[in-house]
């Protein structure tokens, strides 16, 4: 019999929908793809040049497992400059994407049966990564009344003797909501008082559209920093999803465990991609501002359009490139006899009948919702919204 633990894991729904949409595209079907969360921009040219230069210079060998020292130093510089976080290079572990960093973090933290509190709506991979590492995901639904943010009181009510860690993801995938300083302070106090770890996934920190500021929970004091593993990477900020560079910042003893683990699993992250990440972090940040400005326009367009469609509701995302939309008013309606029972059947019908791809909220622990990723140009977004409107008008 093959491994029970792995058989209990479901494939990442974001990638499943992505594969289905790509398959349809390859067949010549014109798909409007609001599915996978991946910037549609090309990696900025100075970053690509740095990689080409690295190849030319023969920077093609193993690096130290946790990343080559200049990159670790650059990450420390970035964390200090952007996040008021003070780390030493030996506290940084560079990995093959933030997803890998999350895997390392849970592998380092969890003993069998340890519980991890995951506020819902959550990013698809958290529960599965916890399970892979022997932990038990404890899903804690956050209500739309609280802008989908979990309160310290709700966490306190869910604590058991086995609670080991809490995931904080701000800005949040899929809701786009951002935790304020005071909300984070309450969670930090609770974590310190109950001896819990925080996994703080900050991968969308640069994609914020309003006045709100990104605060890293680890910056709120020495005690909480000592209990936090910060997760970040270059995928979203610099349109570098395919390069696979993520990193953790954590106390040195945890970094050491993750590095040992990585030394037997993957060794260092790709040497050339590390040099590209160095250029991304130390180079001009104008490219980030340009991409953000494009996302902001699309966000405004999407919010305004979705709010105008009867039966759909959403709360405005303050960050990320996602819009999380309540489609429960459509449940019970049918499209040419095919009944919409939940967000999965809605997403499936919309893809088949209107060729619009999005991710059903079941994947994020919020079955009444669907996620739109506005990682496509405005023209395509307009076409997608038109198709959606037409589809909804045809429902009985
Ligand atoms: N965390 C969140 C919240 C994400 O949405 C993603 C998207 N891929 C990741 C982590 C992983 O990013 P990476 O591409 O660096 O593995
Ligand atoms: N994080 C992106 C998303 O949520 C990419 C897909 C993935 O990593 O699962 O769609």
Short mmCIF file of C-alpha atoms and ligand atoms in Angstrom, two decimals:
data_model
loop_
_atom_site.label_atom_id
_atom_site.label_comp_id
_atom_site.label_asym_id
_atom_site.label_seq_id
_atom_site.Cartn_x
_atom_site.Cartn_y
_atom_site.Cartn_z
CA UNK A 1 0.00 0.00 0.00
CA UNK A 2 1.28 3.45 -0.89
CA UNK A 3 1.72 6.14 1.76
CA UNK A 4 -1.54 6.90 3.57
CA UNK A 5 -0.34 10.35 4.54
CA UNK A 6 0.22 11.37 0.94
CA UNK A 7 -2.98 9.73 -0.28
CA UNK A 8 -4.94 11.99 2.06
CA UNK A 9 -3.53 15.06 0.27
CA UNK A 10 -5.58 16.59 -2.53
CA UNK A 11 -3.81 18.18 -5.52
CA UNK A 12 -3.56 21.98 -5.38
CA UNK A 13 -6.92 23.16 -6.80
CA UNK A 14 -5.33 26.33 -8.17
CA UNK A 15 -3.03 24.23 -10.32
CA UNK A 16 -5.84 21.81 -11.26
CA UNK A 17 -7.99 24.67 -12.62
CA UNK A 18 -4.91 26.22 -14.24
CA UNK A 19 -4.17 22.95 -16.04
CA UNK A 20 -7.80 22.62 -17.19
CA UNK A 21 -7.89 26.21 -18.50
CA UNK A 22 -4.53 25.71 -20.27
CA UNK A 23 -5.77 22.49 -21.84
CA UNK A 24 -8.84 24.30 -23.18
CA UNK A 25 -6.63 27.16 -24.46
CA UNK A 26 -4.40 24.64 -26.25
CA UNK A 27 -7.48 23.27 -27.99
CA UNK A 28 -8.02 26.77 -29.38
CA UNK A 29 -10.82 27.69 -26.96
CA UNK A 30 -10.75 31.37 -26.00
CA UNK A 31 -10.59 31.25 -22.20
CA UNK A 32 -10.67 34.29 -19.94
CA UNK A 33 -8.51 33.15 -17.08
CA UNK A 34 -9.17 34.60 -13.63
CA UNK A 35 -7.80 31.35 -12.18
CA UNK A 36 -4.30 30.92 -10.89
CA UNK A 37 -2.66 33.73 -8.94
CA UNK A 38 0.37 34.53 -11.00
CA UNK A 39 1.38 38.00 -12.27
CA UNK A 40 0.93 38.18 -16.04
CA UNK A 41 3.91 40.53 -16.43
CA UNK A 42 7.26 39.42 -17.71
CA UNK A 43 10.09 39.37 -15.18
CA UNK A 44 11.70 42.86 -15.32
CA UNK A 45 14.67 42.97 -17.69
CA UNK A 46 17.35 43.98 -15.16
CA UNK A 47 16.49 40.83 -13.20
CA UNK A 48 16.73 38.64 -16.29
CA UNK A 49 20.05 40.31 -17.17
CA UNK A 50 21.43 39.43 -13.74
CA UNK A 51 20.60 35.79 -14.37
CA UNK A 52 22.23 35.86 -17.81
CA UNK A 53 25.30 37.46 -16.26
CA UNK A 54 25.37 34.74 -13.57
CA UNK A 55 25.41 32.05 -16.27
CA UNK A 56 28.14 33.84 -18.21
CA UNK A 57 30.25 34.13 -15.07
CA UNK A 58 29.85 30.43 -14.38
CA UNK A 59 27.78 30.97 -11.25
CA UNK A 60 26.43 27.51 -11.91
CA UNK A 61 27.56 25.41 -8.98
CA UNK A 62 26.13 24.49 -5.62
CA UNK A 63 25.78 27.42 -3.28
CA UNK A 64 25.56 27.05 0.50
CA UNK A 65 22.31 25.21 1.27
CA UNK A 66 20.57 28.18 2.91
CA UNK A 67 21.49 30.55 0.08
CA UNK A 68 24.63 32.33 -1.01
CA UNK A 69 25.84 34.89 1.53
CA UNK A 70 25.27 38.05 -0.58
CA UNK A 71 21.64 37.08 -1.05
CA UNK A 72 21.15 36.32 2.66
CA UNK A 73 22.67 39.73 3.44
CA UNK A 74 20.45 41.45 0.88
CA UNK A 75 17.39 39.81 2.43
CA UNK A 76 18.46 41.09 5.88
CA UNK A 77 18.85 44.56 4.38
CA UNK A 78 15.38 44.34 2.80
CA UNK A 79 13.74 43.11 6.00
CA UNK A 80 15.30 46.00 7.94
CA UNK A 81 14.43 48.64 5.34
CA UNK A 82 10.89 47.50 4.55
CA UNK A 83 9.72 45.72 7.66
CA UNK A 84 11.77 47.03 10.61
CA UNK A 85 12.94 43.50 11.16
CA UNK A 86 16.46 42.82 12.35
CA UNK A 87 17.98 39.51 11.33
CA UNK A 88 21.45 38.12 10.80
CA UNK A 89 22.31 36.24 7.58
CA UNK A 90 22.41 32.91 9.43
CA UNK A 91 18.74 33.43 10.28
CA UNK A 92 17.74 33.44 6.61
CA UNK A 93 17.04 30.26 4.63
CA UNK A 94 16.56 30.66 0.88
CA UNK A 95 14.39 27.94 -0.66
CA UNK A 96 12.65 26.92 -3.86
CA UNK A 97 9.72 29.31 -3.51
CA UNK A 98 7.65 30.44 -0.56
CA UNK A 99 5.70 27.19 -0.75
CA UNK A 100 8.91 25.31 -0.04
CA UNK A 101 9.70 27.76 2.77
CA UNK A 102 6.32 26.95 4.32
CA UNK A 103 7.08 23.23 4.02
CA UNK A 104 10.42 23.71 5.73
CA UNK A 105 8.81 25.77 8.48
CA UNK A 106 6.15 23.20 9.34
CA UNK A 107 8.64 20.34 9.08
CA UNK A 108 10.81 22.15 11.62
CA UNK A 109 7.96 22.96 14.02
CA UNK A 110 5.55 20.06 14.12
CA UNK A 111 5.47 16.83 16.04
CA UNK A 112 2.79 14.28 15.13
CA UNK A 113 -0.64 15.51 16.21
CA UNK A 114 0.39 19.14 16.79
CA UNK A 115 -2.41 21.51 15.85
CA UNK A 116 -2.01 24.53 13.61
CA UNK A 117 -4.70 27.20 13.62
CA UNK A 118 -5.54 28.25 10.06
CA UNK A 119 -7.96 31.16 9.71
CA UNK A 120 -10.41 30.64 6.83
CA UNK A 121 -10.60 31.79 4.09
CA UNK A 122 -7.07 30.42 3.74
CA UNK A 123 -4.64 29.86 0.93
CA UNK A 124 -5.19 26.39 -0.54
CA UNK A 125 -1.90 24.80 0.44
CA UNK A 126 -1.77 25.56 4.18
CA UNK A 127 -3.89 22.64 5.44
CA UNK A 128 -2.17 20.19 3.10
CA UNK A 129 1.36 21.31 4.05
CA UNK A 130 0.44 20.97 7.73
CA UNK A 131 -0.89 17.44 7.12
CA UNK A 132 2.15 16.39 5.09
CA UNK A 133 4.25 17.33 8.10
CA UNK A 134 2.22 15.29 10.57
CA UNK A 135 0.22 18.21 11.94
CA UNK A 136 -3.51 18.68 12.33
CA UNK A 137 -5.03 21.72 10.60
CA UNK A 138 -7.59 23.48 12.80
CA UNK A 139 -9.68 25.63 10.49
CA UNK A 140 -11.05 28.74 12.14
CA UNK A 141 -13.63 30.57 10.01
CA UNK A 142 -13.34 34.35 10.02
CA UNK A 143 -16.59 36.13 9.38
CA UNK A 144 -17.26 38.57 6.58
CA UNK A 145 -18.51 40.97 9.30
CA UNK A 146 -14.92 41.19 10.53
CA UNK A 147 -13.65 41.66 6.98
CA UNK A 148 -12.56 38.03 6.99
CA UNK A 149 -10.00 38.66 9.71
CA UNK A 150 -9.65 36.37 12.68
CA UNK A 151 -9.66 37.93 16.14
CA UNK A 152 -7.41 37.00 19.03
CA UNK A 153 -10.56 36.05 21.01
CA UNK A 154 -11.59 33.55 18.33
CA UNK A 155 -8.12 32.05 18.37
CA UNK A 156 -8.16 31.88 22.18
CA UNK A 157 -11.43 29.92 22.04
CA UNK A 158 -9.87 27.37 19.66
CA UNK A 159 -6.73 26.66 21.71
CA UNK A 160 -6.10 23.17 23.02
CA UNK A 161 -3.15 21.52 24.74
CA UNK A 162 -1.93 20.48 21.25
CA UNK A 163 -2.00 23.94 19.64
CA UNK A 164 1.46 24.66 18.30
CA UNK A 165 1.18 27.47 15.78
CA UNK A 166 -1.04 30.04 14.09
CA UNK A 167 -0.86 31.06 10.44
CA UNK A 168 -1.07 34.78 9.77
CA UNK A 169 -1.36 35.70 6.08
CA UNK A 170 -1.54 39.43 5.51
CA UNK A 171 -2.31 40.66 2.87
CA UNK A 172 -4.51 37.60 2.58
CA UNK A 173 -4.95 35.24 -0.33
CA UNK A 174 -7.88 34.95 -1.27
CA UNK A 175 -9.63 37.89 0.47
CA UNK A 176 -7.08 40.69 -0.06
CA UNK A 177 -7.59 41.86 3.54
CA UNK A 178 -4.80 43.34 5.63
CA UNK A 179 -4.37 43.05 9.40
CA UNK A 180 -3.86 46.31 11.29
CA UNK A 181 -1.14 46.85 13.85
CA UNK A 182 -3.57 46.55 16.77
CA UNK A 183 -5.11 43.35 15.41
CA UNK A 184 -1.63 41.88 15.06
CA UNK A 185 -0.63 43.07 18.53
CA UNK A 186 -3.53 41.14 20.05
CA UNK A 187 -2.57 37.99 18.16
CA UNK A 188 1.09 38.46 19.10
CA UNK A 189 0.22 38.84 22.82
CA UNK A 190 -1.84 35.68 22.68
CA UNK A 191 0.96 33.77 20.95
CA UNK A 192 3.54 34.91 23.52
CA UNK A 193 1.23 34.16 26.48
CA UNK A 194 0.40 30.68 25.22
CA UNK A 195 3.82 29.79 23.92
CA UNK A 196 2.70 29.45 20.31
CA UNK A 197 4.58 29.93 17.07
CA UNK A 198 3.45 32.23 14.28
CA UNK A 199 3.95 31.45 10.63
CA UNK A 200 3.66 34.85 8.99
CA UNK A 201 3.18 34.60 5.23
CA UNK A 202 4.00 38.06 3.84
CA UNK A 203 4.33 37.19 0.16
CA UNK A 204 1.83 39.89 -0.94
CA UNK A 205 3.30 42.69 1.22
CA UNK A 206 4.11 44.95 -1.76
CA UNK A 207 0.70 44.68 -3.37
CA UNK A 208 -1.33 47.11 -1.26
CA UNK A 209 -3.63 49.68 -2.88
CA UNK A 210 -5.03 51.99 -0.22
CA UNK A 211 -3.62 53.78 2.78
CA UNK A 212 -3.11 50.65 4.83
CA UNK A 213 0.41 49.57 5.64
CA UNK A 214 1.88 46.13 5.76
CA UNK A 215 3.11 45.28 9.24
CA UNK A 216 5.14 42.20 9.93
CA UNK A 217 3.94 40.63 13.17
CA UNK A 218 7.56 39.76 13.98
CA UNK A 219 8.38 43.49 14.16
CA UNK A 220 6.11 43.97 17.18
CA UNK A 221 8.68 42.98 19.77
CA UNK A 222 11.52 40.64 20.61
CA UNK A 223 9.30 38.05 22.24
CA UNK A 224 7.08 37.62 19.22
CA UNK A 225 10.02 37.74 16.81
CA UNK A 226 11.50 34.82 18.73
CA UNK A 227 8.33 32.81 18.04
CA UNK A 228 7.77 33.77 14.40
CA UNK A 229 8.88 32.32 11.11
CA UNK A 230 8.49 35.01 8.45
CA UNK A 231 7.75 33.64 4.96
CA UNK A 232 8.42 35.73 1.89
CA UNK A 233 9.77 35.46 -1.65
CA UNK A 234 10.11 37.13 -5.02
CA UNK A 235 7.33 35.35 -6.96
CA UNK A 236 4.55 37.92 -6.62
CA UNK A 237 6.44 41.18 -6.10
CA UNK A 238 8.74 40.81 -9.10
CA UNK A 239 6.69 38.57 -11.41
CA UNK A 240 9.10 35.69 -10.78
CA UNK A 241 6.81 32.73 -10.15
CA UNK A 242 8.80 30.39 -12.36
CA UNK A 243 12.19 31.20 -10.86
CA UNK A 244 11.29 29.54 -7.56
CA UNK A 245 12.92 31.66 -4.87
CA UNK A 246 11.36 32.05 -1.43
CA UNK A 247 12.88 32.54 1.99
CA UNK A 248 12.31 32.37 5.71
CA UNK A 249 13.53 34.64 8.48
CA UNK A 250 13.47 33.01 11.88
CA UNK A 251 15.55 32.52 15.03
CA UNK A 252 18.89 30.87 14.17
CA UNK A 253 18.10 27.54 15.87
CA UNK A 254 15.00 27.11 13.69
CA UNK A 255 16.87 28.28 10.56
CA UNK A 256 19.50 25.65 11.29
CA UNK A 257 16.88 22.89 11.44
CA UNK A 258 15.30 24.02 8.17
CA UNK A 259 18.69 24.24 6.50
CA UNK A 260 19.65 20.72 7.64
CA UNK A 261 16.36 19.42 6.33
CA UNK A 262 16.80 21.23 3.01
CA UNK A 263 20.35 19.89 2.71
CA UNK A 264 18.89 16.40 2.37
CA UNK A 265 15.85 17.34 0.32
CA UNK A 266 16.73 19.85 -2.40
CA UNK A 267 20.11 21.41 -1.42
CA UNK A 268 20.39 25.08 -2.39
CA UNK A 269 17.79 26.88 -4.49
CA UNK A 270 18.87 27.36 -8.11
CA UNK A 271 22.12 29.38 -8.14
CA UNK A 272 21.14 31.48 -11.17
CA UNK A 273 17.71 32.30 -9.76
CA UNK A 274 19.43 33.38 -6.53
CA UNK A 275 21.45 35.94 -8.48
CA UNK A 276 18.24 37.11 -10.16
CA UNK A 277 16.58 37.46 -6.74
CA UNK A 278 19.56 39.51 -5.55
CA UNK A 279 19.05 41.93 -8.45
CA UNK A 280 15.33 42.05 -7.70
CA UNK A 281 15.84 42.89 -4.04
CA UNK A 282 18.74 45.34 -4.41
CA UNK A 283 17.77 46.88 -7.77
CA UNK A 284 15.37 49.70 -8.58
CA UNK A 285 11.87 49.09 -7.23
CA UNK A 286 10.23 51.11 -10.03
CA UNK A 287 9.12 47.89 -11.70
CA UNK A 288 7.16 46.97 -8.57
CA UNK A 289 5.41 50.35 -8.60
CA UNK A 290 4.55 49.95 -12.29
CA UNK A 291 3.04 46.50 -11.82
CA UNK A 292 1.20 47.67 -8.74
CA UNK A 293 -0.32 50.59 -10.64
CA UNK A 294 -1.63 48.18 -13.29
CA UNK A 295 -3.07 45.86 -10.63
CA UNK A 296 -4.70 48.85 -8.90
CA UNK A 297 -6.55 49.85 -12.09
CA UNK A 298 -7.78 46.32 -12.62
CA UNK A 299 -8.83 46.06 -8.99
CA UNK A 300 -10.92 49.22 -9.22
CA UNK A 301 -12.50 48.01 -12.43
CA UNK A 302 -13.30 44.55 -11.06
CA UNK A 303 -14.74 45.80 -7.77
CA UNK A 304 -16.98 48.34 -9.46
CA UNK A 305 -18.24 45.81 -12.05
CA UNK A 306 -18.84 42.96 -9.64
CA UNK A 307 -20.70 45.22 -7.23
CA UNK A 308 -23.01 46.23 -10.08
CA UNK A 309 -23.99 42.64 -10.91
CA UNK A 310 -27.21 41.71 -9.09
CA UNK A 311 -26.85 38.69 -6.79
CA UNK A 312 -23.05 39.06 -6.42
CA UNK A 313 -21.42 40.76 -3.45
CA UNK A 314 -17.83 41.33 -2.44
CA UNK A 315 -15.78 43.27 0.04
CA UNK A 316 -13.07 45.45 -1.42
CA UNK A 317 -9.63 43.92 -1.31
CA UNK A 318 -6.94 46.25 0.08
CA UNK A 319 -4.10 44.14 -1.25
CA UNK A 320 -3.01 41.12 -3.37
CA UNK A 321 -4.44 40.64 -6.87
CA UNK A 322 -7.54 38.75 -5.85
CA UNK A 323 -11.21 39.53 -5.49
CA UNK A 324 -13.31 37.21 -3.35
CA UNK A 325 -16.94 37.20 -4.41
CA UNK A 326 -20.01 35.76 -2.65
CA UNK A 327 -21.98 33.75 -5.23
CA UNK A 328 -24.35 32.02 -2.79
CA UNK A 329 -27.35 33.99 -4.14
CA UNK A 330 -26.97 31.96 -7.33
CA UNK A 331 -27.29 28.60 -5.60
CA UNK A 332 -30.49 26.80 -6.59
CA UNK A 333 -30.62 28.58 -9.97
CA UNK A 334 -29.96 26.61 -13.12
CA UNK A 335 -28.27 27.11 -16.49
CA UNK A 336 -30.26 25.30 -19.17
CA UNK A 337 -31.35 22.75 -16.61
CA UNK A 338 -28.01 22.33 -14.87
CA UNK A 339 -28.39 23.39 -11.26
CA UNK A 340 -25.81 25.48 -9.42
CA UNK A 341 -25.50 23.85 -6.03
CA UNK A 342 -22.28 25.39 -4.75
CA UNK A 343 -19.26 27.43 -5.80
CA UNK A 344 -17.66 24.40 -7.44
CA UNK A 345 -20.64 23.73 -9.70
CA UNK A 346 -20.83 27.46 -10.48
CA UNK A 347 -17.14 27.61 -11.43
CA UNK A 348 -17.41 24.43 -13.49
CA UNK A 349 -20.47 25.63 -15.42
CA UNK A 350 -18.96 29.08 -15.99
CA UNK A 351 -15.81 27.50 -17.41
CA UNK A 352 -17.71 25.09 -19.64
CA UNK A 353 -20.48 27.41 -20.82
CA UNK A 354 -18.85 30.85 -20.80
CA UNK A 355 -15.16 29.93 -20.94
CA UNK A 356 -14.31 31.95 -17.84
CA UNK A 357 -11.95 30.33 -15.31
CA UNK A 358 -11.98 31.17 -11.61
CA UNK A 359 -11.31 29.26 -8.41
CA UNK A 360 -14.22 27.96 -6.30
CA UNK A 361 -14.16 29.04 -2.67
CA UNK A 362 -14.30 25.43 -1.46
CA UNK A 363 -10.55 25.45 -2.15
CA UNK A 364 -10.13 28.22 0.42
CA UNK A 365 -12.51 26.87 3.07
CA UNK A 366 -15.25 29.34 2.03
CA UNK A 367 -17.78 27.43 -0.08
CA UNK A 368 -20.09 30.41 -0.77
CA UNK A 369 -17.37 32.30 -2.62
CA UNK A 370 -15.28 32.28 -5.78
CA UNK A 371 -11.87 33.90 -6.26
CA UNK A 372 -11.05 36.11 -9.23
CA UNK A 373 -7.37 36.69 -9.86
CA UNK A 374 -6.94 39.91 -11.83
CA UNK A 375 -3.67 38.83 -13.34
CA UNK A 376 -4.80 39.50 -16.88
CA UNK A 377 -5.00 42.73 -18.85
CA UNK A 378 -7.95 45.12 -18.57
CA UNK A 379 -9.31 44.23 -21.97
CA UNK A 380 -9.48 40.55 -21.05
CA UNK A 381 -10.99 41.40 -17.68
CA UNK A 382 -13.70 43.39 -19.47
CA UNK A 383 -14.43 40.47 -21.78
CA UNK A 384 -14.55 38.14 -18.76
CA UNK A 385 -16.98 40.36 -16.89
CA UNK A 386 -19.22 40.62 -19.96
CA UNK A 387 -19.31 36.84 -20.27
CA UNK A 388 -20.07 36.52 -16.56
CA UNK A 389 -22.93 39.04 -16.78
CA UNK A 390 -24.40 37.24 -19.80
CA UNK A 391 -24.08 33.86 -18.05
CA UNK A 392 -25.88 35.14 -14.96
CA UNK A 393 -28.67 36.70 -17.04
CA UNK A 394 -29.28 33.27 -18.58
CA UNK A 395 -29.84 31.61 -15.22
CA UNK A 396 -33.32 30.50 -14.23
N1 LIG B 1 1.76 31.93 0.08
C1 LIG B 1 0.68 32.42 -0.53
C2 LIG B 1 -0.37 33.08 0.29
C3 LIG B 1 0.53 32.30 -1.92
O1 LIG B 1 -0.56 32.78 -2.51
C4 LIG B 1 1.54 31.65 -2.66
C5 LIG B 1 1.30 31.54 -4.15
N2 LIG B 1 2.00 30.74 -4.86
C6 LIG B 1 2.65 31.16 -1.97
C7 LIG B 1 2.73 31.32 -0.61
C8 LIG B 1 3.77 30.43 -2.66
O2 LIG B 1 4.54 31.25 -3.47
P1 LIG B 1 5.78 30.68 -4.30
O3 LIG B 1 5.42 30.84 -5.73
O4 LIG B 1 6.93 31.58 -3.91
O5 LIG B 1 6.00 29.28 -3.88
N1 LIG B 2 -0.55 31.24 -5.01
C1 LIG B 2 -1.14 31.20 -6.31
C2 LIG B 2 -2.63 30.98 -6.17
O1 LIG B 2 -3.14 30.99 -5.10
C3 LIG B 2 -0.44 30.22 -7.19
C4 LIG B 2 -0.90 28.80 -7.16
C5 LIG B 2 -0.30 27.98 -6.06
O2 LIG B 2 0.85 28.23 -5.68
O3 LIG B 2 -1.04 27.12 -5.58
O4 LIG B 2 -3.31 30.83 -7.15
#
